[in-house]
C-alpha cells in the first residue's frame, strides 16, 4: 500500500477534533457468551485478525510540502510501519453495565500517532455475555466504511464479494493538464452548487427555535444509552401512514424529544430543532474508496406538534422535499463545501468550523446499515448493536440508528454533564413507538 492524501471531508474531520470533542464513531456490540472466558478469547481473535486487514493498518500523517501548494497543510493516509494490533484491542475487567463503560471510553480521543481505531472488549459480570466497543476516527472511515472494517475481523460470513471499481490513483499534487477543460467545467458547476447550498443554509437558520437542552458548553464528558424496538412495529406505522422506515424512525426521535423536554421541565412549545440527516454517497458492497463519502439532508423536527401522526407527516414531507432536491444540494449538503476549501484552510480554520456546527444544526440523527445475516465473534452471536455518533462543539446530543435482525437499535451519545437524564430520553423513545402504534390502531 502507498500513501494518499486525505479527501477534503476527511481532512475537515481530522482538523476540527479537540480533546473535548473527539471525532470518532463508535459501535457497541453485545454478544451471547458460550463460556465465562469468551470475552478474552474474542480479544485474542480480534488482535490476530486485525493484522491481516489493510485498512486497520493505516495511520494519518501530516503533510507539509511548501513546494506543492495543493498539498500544503494536508494529511496523508499511509501504512503504519510499527502497527501492533495488541495496542488497539484492549481487554477490560468484567462489568455489569456495558453502556456506562462505553460512555467513559467514548470520552477518550484516539491516539493520533498510530492507526486511529480501537476495540474494547468488555466481559459481562454475569458470564453469559460480553460486549465490544469499536471506535473509528471519522477521518479514517464513515459509518459504512467503519462497518466494513469491523466486519473484516468478525467470524467469516458467506457474503457476496464487494464490487471492485478500478483502483483510485493516489491524489496527485498537480492536475493532469489533459483533464483541464473538464476540470474547468466541473469547477463552474461546483461553484453554482456551493452557492445553492450556502443560500439554503441561510434560509434554514430563519425562524428556528431550538432548546437549551440540546446545546451545551463543552465538558468533554460522555454518556451513552441504547434502546431496542421491534422493526415489525415500525412497519405497522409505515404501512398505515405511508413513507419509509427512516421517516418513522426520525419521527420517533421528534416525539421522544417532545416528551423528554416536557418531563424535564424545559417545555416543547414552539421547539423545532434542525436535524442533520447524513446521506451516504458510497455504493453498497463497494470496497473502494476509503474515507468519507457523505452528504446530508437538513430538516426541522416537529417537536412542537402534539399530534404523533402529524409529526410523522411533517417528517415525511420534509424528507420527500430533500430527496427531490437530491443529496448534492440543499442546506444538509454543507459537508460537500469541504471540497472547495484548500488543505491549509482546513488546518487553520478547523476550530472555527467546529464552532460553526451549532449554527448549522441542533442535533445529528444518522442511520448506519447492517447486514441482515447474523454476525458472530468466536462463535458467539451478536445480539445487540448500538451505533454512536460524535458530538459537534456546542451540541449535547447525537442519535444513531441501526436495524439488525428484526430489531431497531438506537444509540444515544450525550454530554454527560449537560444531559444527566439520558435514560429518560431512552425511555421516551420506547414510549413514542407505543404512542404511534396506538394512533395507528383502529
CSV table of C-alpha atoms in Angstrom, one decimal:
chain,number,residue,atom,x,y,z
A,1,UNK,CA,0.0,0.0,0.0
A,2,UNK,CA,1.1,3.5,-0.8
A,3,UNK,CA,0.1,6.8,1.0
A,4,UNK,CA,-2.5,9.1,-0.4
A,5,UNK,CA,-3.8,12.5,0.6
A,6,UNK,CA,-6.9,12.7,2.6
A,7,UNK,CA,-10.0,13.8,0.8
A,8,UNK,CA,-11.2,17.3,1.9
A,9,UNK,CA,-14.0,16.0,4.1
A,10,UNK,CA,-11.7,13.5,5.8
A,11,UNK,CA,-9.2,16.4,6.4
A,12,UNK,CA,-12.0,18.5,7.9
A,13,UNK,CA,-12.9,15.8,10.4
A,14,UNK,CA,-9.2,15.4,11.3
A,15,UNK,CA,-8.7,19.1,12.0
A,16,UNK,CA,-11.9,20.0,13.9
A,17,UNK,CA,-11.1,17.5,16.6
A,18,UNK,CA,-10.2,18.7,20.1
A,19,UNK,CA,-9.7,16.9,23.4
A,20,UNK,CA,-13.3,17.7,24.4
A,21,UNK,CA,-14.7,16.9,21.0
A,22,UNK,CA,-13.1,13.7,19.8
A,23,UNK,CA,-14.3,12.9,16.2
A,24,UNK,CA,-14.6,9.1,16.4
A,25,UNK,CA,-17.6,6.9,15.5
A,26,UNK,CA,-18.5,4.1,17.8
A,27,UNK,CA,-20.5,0.9,17.9
A,28,UNK,CA,-21.3,-1.2,21.0
A,29,UNK,CA,-21.9,-4.8,20.1
A,30,UNK,CA,-23.3,-7.2,22.7
A,31,UNK,CA,-22.6,-10.9,22.2
A,32,UNK,CA,-24.1,-14.0,23.8
A,33,UNK,CA,-21.1,-15.8,25.5
A,34,UNK,CA,-20.8,-19.6,25.5
A,35,UNK,CA,-18.4,-19.5,28.4
A,36,UNK,CA,-17.0,-17.1,31.0
A,37,UNK,CA,-13.8,-16.9,29.0
A,38,UNK,CA,-15.5,-16.0,25.7
A,39,UNK,CA,-14.6,-12.3,26.1
A,40,UNK,CA,-10.9,-13.0,26.5
A,41,UNK,CA,-11.0,-15.3,23.5
A,42,UNK,CA,-12.7,-12.7,21.5
A,43,UNK,CA,-10.0,-10.2,22.3
A,44,UNK,CA,-7.3,-12.6,21.1
A,45,UNK,CA,-9.3,-13.2,17.8
A,46,UNK,CA,-9.7,-9.5,17.1
A,47,UNK,CA,-6.0,-8.8,17.6
A,48,UNK,CA,-5.0,-11.7,15.4
A,49,UNK,CA,-7.3,-10.8,12.6
A,50,UNK,CA,-6.6,-7.1,12.7
A,51,UNK,CA,-3.1,-7.7,11.5
A,52,UNK,CA,-4.4,-9.0,8.2
A,53,UNK,CA,-6.8,-6.1,7.4
A,54,UNK,CA,-5.0,-3.4,5.4
A,55,UNK,CA,-7.5,-0.7,6.3
A,56,UNK,CA,-6.7,-1.2,10.0
A,57,UNK,CA,-3.0,-0.6,9.5
A,58,UNK,CA,-3.4,2.9,8.1
A,59,UNK,CA,-2.3,5.9,10.1
A,60,UNK,CA,-2.8,9.6,9.3
A,61,UNK,CA,0.3,11.7,8.9
A,62,UNK,CA,0.6,15.5,8.5
A,63,UNK,CA,1.9,16.6,5.1
A,64,UNK,CA,3.8,19.9,4.8
A,65,UNK,CA,5.2,20.4,1.3
A,66,UNK,CA,5.7,24.1,0.6
A,67,UNK,CA,6.7,23.5,-3.0
A,68,UNK,CA,3.3,21.7,-3.6
A,69,UNK,CA,0.6,24.3,-2.9
A,70,UNK,CA,-2.3,21.8,-3.4
A,71,UNK,CA,-0.9,19.6,-0.6
A,72,UNK,CA,0.3,22.3,1.7
A,73,UNK,CA,-1.3,21.8,5.1
A,74,UNK,CA,-2.8,18.5,4.2
A,75,UNK,CA,-2.5,15.0,5.7
A,76,UNK,CA,-2.0,11.6,4.2
A,77,UNK,CA,-3.2,8.1,4.9
A,78,UNK,CA,-0.4,5.6,4.9
A,79,UNK,CA,0.6,2.2,6.3
A,80,UNK,CA,2.0,2.3,9.9
A,81,UNK,CA,5.3,0.5,9.8
A,82,UNK,CA,5.1,-0.3,13.6
A,83,UNK,CA,1.5,-1.4,13.7
A,84,UNK,CA,0.8,-3.6,16.7
A,85,UNK,CA,-2.7,-5.0,17.0
A,86,UNK,CA,-2.4,-5.6,20.7
A,87,UNK,CA,-2.2,-1.8,21.2
A,88,UNK,CA,-5.6,-1.4,19.6
A,89,UNK,CA,-7.6,-4.4,21.1
A,90,UNK,CA,-8.0,-3.9,24.8
A,91,UNK,CA,-9.5,-6.4,27.3
A,92,UNK,CA,-11.2,-4.8,30.3
A,93,UNK,CA,-12.3,-6.1,33.7
A,94,UNK,CA,-15.8,-7.6,33.9
A,95,UNK,CA,-18.6,-5.1,34.1
A,96,UNK,CA,-22.3,-5.1,34.9
A,97,UNK,CA,-23.1,-2.1,32.8
A,98,UNK,CA,-21.9,-2.0,29.2
A,99,UNK,CA,-23.4,1.4,28.4
A,100,UNK,CA,-21.7,3.1,31.4
A,101,UNK,CA,-18.3,1.7,30.3
A,102,UNK,CA,-19.0,2.7,26.7
A,103,UNK,CA,-19.7,6.3,27.8
A,104,UNK,CA,-16.4,6.6,29.6
A,105,UNK,CA,-14.5,5.1,26.7
A,106,UNK,CA,-16.2,7.4,24.2
A,107,UNK,CA,-14.8,10.4,26.0
A,108,UNK,CA,-11.2,9.5,25.2
A,109,UNK,CA,-9.7,10.7,21.9
A,110,UNK,CA,-7.9,8.2,19.8
A,111,UNK,CA,-4.1,8.5,19.7
A,112,UNK,CA,-3.3,10.4,16.5
A,113,UNK,CA,0.2,9.0,16.0
A,114,UNK,CA,-1.0,5.5,15.2
A,115,UNK,CA,-3.9,3.9,13.2
A,116,UNK,CA,-6.9,5.8,14.6
A,117,UNK,CA,-9.2,2.9,15.8
A,118,UNK,CA,-9.7,0.8,18.9
A,119,UNK,CA,-11.7,-2.3,20.0
A,120,UNK,CA,-12.5,-2.5,23.7
A,121,UNK,CA,-13.7,-5.9,24.9
A,122,UNK,CA,-16.0,-5.8,27.9
A,123,UNK,CA,-16.7,-9.1,29.6
A,124,UNK,CA,-20.0,-9.2,31.4
A,125,UNK,CA,-20.1,-9.9,35.2
A,126,UNK,CA,-22.9,-12.4,34.5
A,127,UNK,CA,-20.6,-14.6,32.5
A,128,UNK,CA,-23.2,-15.1,29.8
A,129,UNK,CA,-22.5,-12.1,27.7
A,130,UNK,CA,-19.7,-9.7,26.6
A,131,UNK,CA,-19.5,-6.5,24.6
A,132,UNK,CA,-17.1,-5.0,22.1
A,133,UNK,CA,-16.9,-1.2,21.7
A,134,UNK,CA,-15.4,-0.3,18.3
A,135,UNK,CA,-14.1,3.2,17.8
A,136,UNK,CA,-13.0,4.6,14.4
A,137,UNK,CA,-11.9,8.1,13.7
A,138,UNK,CA,-14.2,9.9,11.3
A,139,UNK,CA,-11.1,10.8,9.1
A,140,UNK,CA,-10.5,7.1,8.7
A,141,UNK,CA,-14.0,6.0,7.8
A,142,UNK,CA,-17.6,7.0,7.6
A,143,UNK,CA,-20.3,4.7,9.0
A,144,UNK,CA,-20.5,2.2,6.1
A,145,UNK,CA,-16.7,2.0,5.8
A,146,UNK,CA,-16.3,1.5,9.6
A,147,UNK,CA,-18.9,-1.3,9.3
A,148,UNK,CA,-16.8,-3.0,6.6
A,149,UNK,CA,-13.6,-2.7,8.7
A,150,UNK,CA,-15.3,-4.1,11.8
A,151,UNK,CA,-16.9,-7.0,9.8
A,152,UNK,CA,-13.5,-7.9,8.5
A,153,UNK,CA,-12.3,-9.0,12.0
A,154,UNK,CA,-15.6,-10.8,12.9
A,155,UNK,CA,-16.1,-14.5,12.1
A,156,UNK,CA,-16.1,-15.2,8.3
A,157,UNK,CA,-19.5,-14.9,6.6
A,158,UNK,CA,-20.7,-16.1,3.2
A,159,UNK,CA,-21.1,-12.6,1.8
A,160,UNK,CA,-21.0,-11.5,-1.8
A,161,UNK,CA,-17.6,-10.3,-2.9
A,162,UNK,CA,-17.5,-6.5,-2.9
A,163,UNK,CA,-17.7,-4.9,-6.4
A,164,UNK,CA,-14.3,-3.5,-7.0
A,165,UNK,CA,-14.1,-0.4,-9.1
A,166,UNK,CA,-10.8,0.4,-10.8
A,167,UNK,CA,-8.3,1.4,-8.1
A,168,UNK,CA,-8.2,5.1,-7.5
A,169,UNK,CA,-5.0,6.7,-8.4
A,170,UNK,CA,-3.3,8.5,-5.4
A,171,UNK,CA,-4.2,12.1,-5.3
A,172,UNK,CA,-1.6,14.0,-7.2
A,173,UNK,CA,-0.2,17.3,-6.2
A,174,UNK,CA,-0.9,18.9,-9.6
A,175,UNK,CA,-3.8,18.3,-12.0
A,176,UNK,CA,-3.4,16.4,-15.3
A,177,UNK,CA,-3.3,19.0,-18.0
A,178,UNK,CA,-5.3,16.7,-20.3
A,179,UNK,CA,-8.2,17.0,-17.9
A,180,UNK,CA,-8.2,20.8,-17.5
A,181,UNK,CA,-11.2,21.5,-19.8
A,182,UNK,CA,-13.3,19.1,-17.9
A,183,UNK,CA,-12.0,20.4,-14.6
A,184,UNK,CA,-12.9,23.9,-15.5
A,185,UNK,CA,-16.5,22.9,-16.4
A,186,UNK,CA,-16.7,20.9,-13.2
A,187,UNK,CA,-15.4,23.8,-11.2
A,188,UNK,CA,-18.1,26.2,-12.6
A,189,UNK,CA,-20.7,23.6,-11.8
A,190,UNK,CA,-19.3,23.2,-8.3
A,191,UNK,CA,-19.4,26.9,-7.7
A,192,UNK,CA,-23.1,27.0,-8.6
A,193,UNK,CA,-23.8,24.2,-6.3
A,194,UNK,CA,-21.9,25.8,-3.5
A,195,UNK,CA,-23.9,29.0,-3.9
A,196,UNK,CA,-27.1,26.9,-3.8
A,197,UNK,CA,-26.0,25.2,-0.6
A,198,UNK,CA,-25.0,28.5,1.0
A,199,UNK,CA,-28.4,30.1,0.2
A,200,UNK,CA,-30.2,27.0,1.6
A,201,UNK,CA,-28.1,27.2,4.8
A,202,UNK,CA,-29.1,30.9,5.2
A,203,UNK,CA,-32.8,30.1,4.7
A,204,UNK,CA,-32.6,27.1,7.1
A,205,UNK,CA,-31.5,29.3,10.0
A,206,UNK,CA,-34.5,31.6,9.7
A,207,UNK,CA,-37.2,31.3,12.4
A,208,UNK,CA,-35.5,28.3,14.1
A,209,UNK,CA,-36.3,27.7,17.7
A,210,UNK,CA,-34.3,25.0,19.5
A,211,UNK,CA,-34.0,24.2,23.1
A,212,UNK,CA,-31.1,24.9,25.5
A,213,UNK,CA,-31.3,21.2,26.4
A,214,UNK,CA,-29.8,20.4,23.0
A,215,UNK,CA,-26.8,22.7,23.3
A,216,UNK,CA,-24.0,22.9,25.9
A,217,UNK,CA,-20.7,24.3,26.6
A,218,UNK,CA,-18.1,21.5,26.1
A,219,UNK,CA,-17.2,19.5,29.1
A,220,UNK,CA,-15.6,16.5,27.3
A,221,UNK,CA,-17.7,14.1,29.3
A,222,UNK,CA,-19.8,11.4,27.6
A,223,UNK,CA,-22.8,9.3,28.5
A,224,UNK,CA,-24.4,6.6,26.2
A,225,UNK,CA,-27.7,4.8,26.2
A,226,UNK,CA,-29.3,2.2,24.0
A,227,UNK,CA,-32.9,1.4,23.0
A,228,UNK,CA,-34.2,-1.6,21.1
A,229,UNK,CA,-37.6,-1.6,19.4
A,230,UNK,CA,-39.3,-4.2,17.1
A,231,UNK,CA,-39.0,-3.5,13.4
A,232,UNK,CA,-42.4,-5.0,12.9
A,233,UNK,CA,-43.9,-2.2,15.0
A,234,UNK,CA,-42.2,0.3,12.7
A,235,UNK,CA,-43.6,-1.4,9.7
A,236,UNK,CA,-47.1,-1.3,11.2
A,237,UNK,CA,-46.8,2.5,11.4
A,238,UNK,CA,-45.3,2.8,8.0
A,239,UNK,CA,-47.9,0.8,6.3
A,240,UNK,CA,-50.7,2.7,8.0
A,241,UNK,CA,-49.4,6.2,7.4
A,242,UNK,CA,-47.0,5.8,4.4
A,243,UNK,CA,-43.5,7.0,3.9
A,244,UNK,CA,-40.3,5.0,4.7
A,245,UNK,CA,-38.9,3.2,7.7
A,246,UNK,CA,-36.4,6.0,8.1
A,247,UNK,CA,-39.3,8.6,8.2
A,248,UNK,CA,-40.9,6.7,11.1
A,249,UNK,CA,-37.6,6.4,12.9
A,250,UNK,CA,-36.9,10.1,12.6
A,251,UNK,CA,-40.5,10.9,13.8
A,252,UNK,CA,-39.9,8.7,16.8
A,253,UNK,CA,-36.9,10.9,17.7
A,254,UNK,CA,-39.1,14.0,17.4
A,255,UNK,CA,-41.8,12.6,19.6
A,256,UNK,CA,-39.3,11.4,22.2
A,257,UNK,CA,-37.6,14.8,22.3
A,258,UNK,CA,-41.0,16.4,22.9
A,259,UNK,CA,-41.8,14.0,25.8
A,260,UNK,CA,-38.3,14.4,27.3
A,261,UNK,CA,-38.3,18.2,27.2
A,262,UNK,CA,-41.8,18.3,28.8
A,263,UNK,CA,-40.9,15.8,31.5
A,264,UNK,CA,-37.7,17.5,32.5
A,265,UNK,CA,-39.4,20.9,32.6
A,266,UNK,CA,-37.8,22.6,29.7
A,267,UNK,CA,-41.0,22.6,27.6
A,268,UNK,CA,-41.6,21.7,23.9
A,269,UNK,CA,-43.8,24.6,22.9
A,270,UNK,CA,-42.5,26.2,19.7
A,271,UNK,CA,-39.4,24.0,19.6
A,272,UNK,CA,-38.4,22.9,16.1
A,273,UNK,CA,-34.7,21.9,16.2
A,274,UNK,CA,-32.8,21.3,13.0
A,275,UNK,CA,-31.7,17.8,12.5
A,276,UNK,CA,-28.8,16.9,10.2
A,277,UNK,CA,-29.5,13.5,8.5
A,278,UNK,CA,-26.3,12.2,6.9
A,279,UNK,CA,-26.6,10.6,3.5
A,280,UNK,CA,-24.0,8.1,2.3
A,281,UNK,CA,-22.7,8.5,-1.3
A,282,UNK,CA,-20.9,5.2,-1.1
A,283,UNK,CA,-22.2,2.3,-3.1
A,284,UNK,CA,-23.1,-0.8,-1.0
A,285,UNK,CA,-20.6,-3.7,-1.1
A,286,UNK,CA,-18.1,-1.5,-2.9
A,287,UNK,CA,-14.6,-1.9,-1.5
A,288,UNK,CA,-13.2,1.5,-2.6
A,289,UNK,CA,-12.7,4.3,-1.9
A,290,UNK,CA,-11.5,4.8,1.7
A,291,UNK,CA,-12.6,7.7,3.9
A,292,UNK,CA,-15.9,9.6,3.9
A,293,UNK,CA,-18.4,9.7,1.1
A,294,UNK,CA,-21.1,11.8,2.8
A,295,UNK,CA,-23.7,14.4,2.1
A,296,UNK,CA,-26.8,15.1,4.1
A,297,UNK,CA,-30.4,16.4,4.5
A,298,UNK,CA,-31.5,19.1,6.9
A,299,UNK,CA,-35.0,19.0,8.4
A,300,UNK,CA,-36.8,20.7,11.2
A,301,UNK,CA,-38.0,18.2,13.7
A,302,UNK,CA,-41.7,18.9,14.6
A,303,UNK,CA,-41.1,18.6,18.3
A,304,UNK,CA,-43.8,21.3,19.0
A,305,UNK,CA,-46.6,19.3,17.2
A,306,UNK,CA,-48.7,17.5,19.8
A,307,UNK,CA,-50.2,15.0,17.3
A,308,UNK,CA,-47.9,11.9,16.8
A,309,UNK,CA,-49.2,11.3,13.3
A,310,UNK,CA,-48.9,15.0,12.5
A,311,UNK,CA,-45.2,14.8,13.4
A,312,UNK,CA,-44.8,11.8,11.2
A,313,UNK,CA,-46.5,13.5,8.2
A,314,UNK,CA,-44.3,16.6,8.8
A,315,UNK,CA,-41.1,14.5,8.7
A,316,UNK,CA,-42.2,12.6,5.6
A,317,UNK,CA,-43.0,15.8,3.8
A,318,UNK,CA,-39.6,17.3,4.7
A,319,UNK,CA,-37.7,14.2,3.7
A,320,UNK,CA,-39.6,13.9,0.4
A,321,UNK,CA,-38.6,17.5,-0.3
A,322,UNK,CA,-35.0,16.8,0.4
A,323,UNK,CA,-35.0,13.7,-1.7
A,324,UNK,CA,-36.5,15.6,-4.6
A,325,UNK,CA,-33.6,18.1,-4.4
A,326,UNK,CA,-31.1,15.3,-4.1
A,327,UNK,CA,-28.1,14.9,-1.7
A,328,UNK,CA,-25.8,17.3,-3.6
A,329,UNK,CA,-27.9,20.5,-3.0
A,330,UNK,CA,-29.7,22.0,0.0
A,331,UNK,CA,-28.6,23.0,3.4
A,332,UNK,CA,-27.8,19.5,4.5
A,333,UNK,CA,-25.2,19.1,1.8
A,334,UNK,CA,-23.0,21.6,3.6
A,335,UNK,CA,-20.4,18.8,4.0
A,336,UNK,CA,-19.7,19.0,0.3
A,337,UNK,CA,-18.4,22.5,0.7
A,338,UNK,CA,-15.3,20.9,2.2
A,339,UNK,CA,-14.2,20.1,-1.3
A,340,UNK,CA,-13.9,23.9,-2.1
A,341,UNK,CA,-11.5,24.6,0.9
A,342,UNK,CA,-7.8,24.2,0.3
A,343,UNK,CA,-5.9,21.9,2.8
A,344,UNK,CA,-4.3,24.8,4.6
A,345,UNK,CA,-7.8,26.3,5.1
A,346,UNK,CA,-8.9,23.1,6.8
A,347,UNK,CA,-5.9,23.2,9.1
A,348,UNK,CA,-6.2,26.8,10.1
A,349,UNK,CA,-10.0,27.0,10.0
A,350,UNK,CA,-10.7,23.7,11.8
A,351,UNK,CA,-11.6,25.2,15.2
A,352,UNK,CA,-13.8,27.8,13.6
A,353,UNK,CA,-15.7,25.2,11.5
A,354,UNK,CA,-16.1,23.1,14.6
A,355,UNK,CA,-17.7,26.1,16.5
A,356,UNK,CA,-20.0,26.8,13.5
A,357,UNK,CA,-21.7,23.4,13.7
A,358,UNK,CA,-24.2,24.7,16.3
A,359,UNK,CA,-25.2,27.3,13.7
A,360,UNK,CA,-25.9,24.7,11.1
A,361,UNK,CA,-27.8,22.1,13.0
A,362,UNK,CA,-29.0,21.3,16.5
A,363,UNK,CA,-28.9,17.5,16.6
A,364,UNK,CA,-27.5,14.7,14.4
A,365,UNK,CA,-29.7,11.8,13.5
A,366,UNK,CA,-27.9,9.2,11.5
A,367,UNK,CA,-28.6,5.7,10.2
A,368,UNK,CA,-25.9,3.0,9.9
A,369,UNK,CA,-26.8,0.0,7.8
A,370,UNK,CA,-26.0,-3.5,9.0
A,371,UNK,CA,-26.1,-6.8,7.1
A,372,UNK,CA,-29.2,-8.9,7.6
A,373,UNK,CA,-27.1,-12.0,8.2
A,374,UNK,CA,-26.2,-12.8,11.8
A,375,UNK,CA,-22.7,-11.7,12.9
A,376,UNK,CA,-20.6,-13.8,15.2
A,377,UNK,CA,-17.3,-13.4,17.1
A,378,UNK,CA,-15.5,-16.6,18.3
A,379,UNK,CA,-18.8,-18.4,17.6
A,380,UNK,CA,-20.7,-16.1,19.9
A,381,UNK,CA,-23.7,-14.5,18.1
A,382,UNK,CA,-24.1,-10.7,18.1
A,383,UNK,CA,-27.5,-10.0,19.8
A,384,UNK,CA,-27.5,-6.2,20.0
A,385,UNK,CA,-25.6,-3.4,18.3
A,386,UNK,CA,-25.7,0.3,19.2
A,387,UNK,CA,-24.1,2.8,16.9
A,388,UNK,CA,-22.7,6.0,18.4
A,389,UNK,CA,-22.0,9.3,16.5
A,390,UNK,CA,-19.5,12.0,17.5
A,391,UNK,CA,-20.8,15.2,19.2
A,392,UNK,CA,-20.0,18.5,17.5
A,393,UNK,CA,-19.0,21.5,19.6
A,394,UNK,CA,-21.9,23.1,21.4
A,395,UNK,CA,-24.2,20.2,20.9
A,396,UNK,CA,-25.3,18.0,23.8
A,397,UNK,CA,-26.9,15.0,22.0
A,398,UNK,CA,-26.5,12.8,18.9
A,399,UNK,CA,-28.7,9.9,17.8
A,400,UNK,CA,-27.6,7.0,15.6
A,401,UNK,CA,-29.8,4.1,14.4
A,402,UNK,CA,-29.1,0.6,13.1
A,403,UNK,CA,-31.5,-2.1,12.0
A,404,UNK,CA,-30.3,-5.7,12.7
A,405,UNK,CA,-32.2,-9.0,12.5
A,406,UNK,CA,-35.7,-7.6,13.0
A,407,UNK,CA,-34.8,-5.1,15.7
A,408,UNK,CA,-34.1,-1.3,15.6
A,409,UNK,CA,-31.3,-0.2,17.8
A,410,UNK,CA,-31.0,3.5,18.8
A,411,UNK,CA,-27.6,4.5,20.1
A,412,UNK,CA,-27.6,7.8,22.1
A,413,UNK,CA,-24.5,9.8,22.9
A,414,UNK,CA,-24.7,12.9,25.1
A,415,UNK,CA,-22.5,15.3,27.0
A,416,UNK,CA,-22.8,13.7,30.5
A,417,UNK,CA,-23.0,16.9,32.4
A,418,UNK,CA,-25.5,18.6,30.1
A,419,UNK,CA,-27.7,15.5,29.8
A,420,UNK,CA,-27.6,13.7,33.1
A,421,UNK,CA,-31.1,12.2,32.4
A,422,UNK,CA,-30.2,10.4,29.1
A,423,UNK,CA,-32.1,7.3,30.4
A,424,UNK,CA,-35.3,9.4,30.5
A,425,UNK,CA,-34.8,10.2,26.8
A,426,UNK,CA,-34.2,6.5,26.1
A,427,UNK,CA,-37.5,5.6,27.8
A,428,UNK,CA,-39.2,8.3,25.8
A,429,UNK,CA,-38.1,6.6,22.5
A,430,UNK,CA,-39.8,3.4,23.6
A,431,UNK,CA,-42.9,5.2,24.7
A,432,UNK,CA,-43.2,7.2,21.4
A,433,UNK,CA,-43.3,3.9,19.5
A,434,UNK,CA,-46.2,2.8,21.7
A,435,UNK,CA,-48.0,6.1,21.1
A,436,UNK,CA,-47.6,5.7,17.3
A,437,UNK,CA,-48.9,2.1,17.4
A,438,UNK,CA,-51.9,3.2,19.3
A,439,UNK,CA,-52.6,6.1,17.0
A,440,UNK,CA,-52.5,3.7,14.0
A,441,UNK,CA,-54.8,1.1,15.6
A,442,UNK,CA,-58.5,1.5,14.9
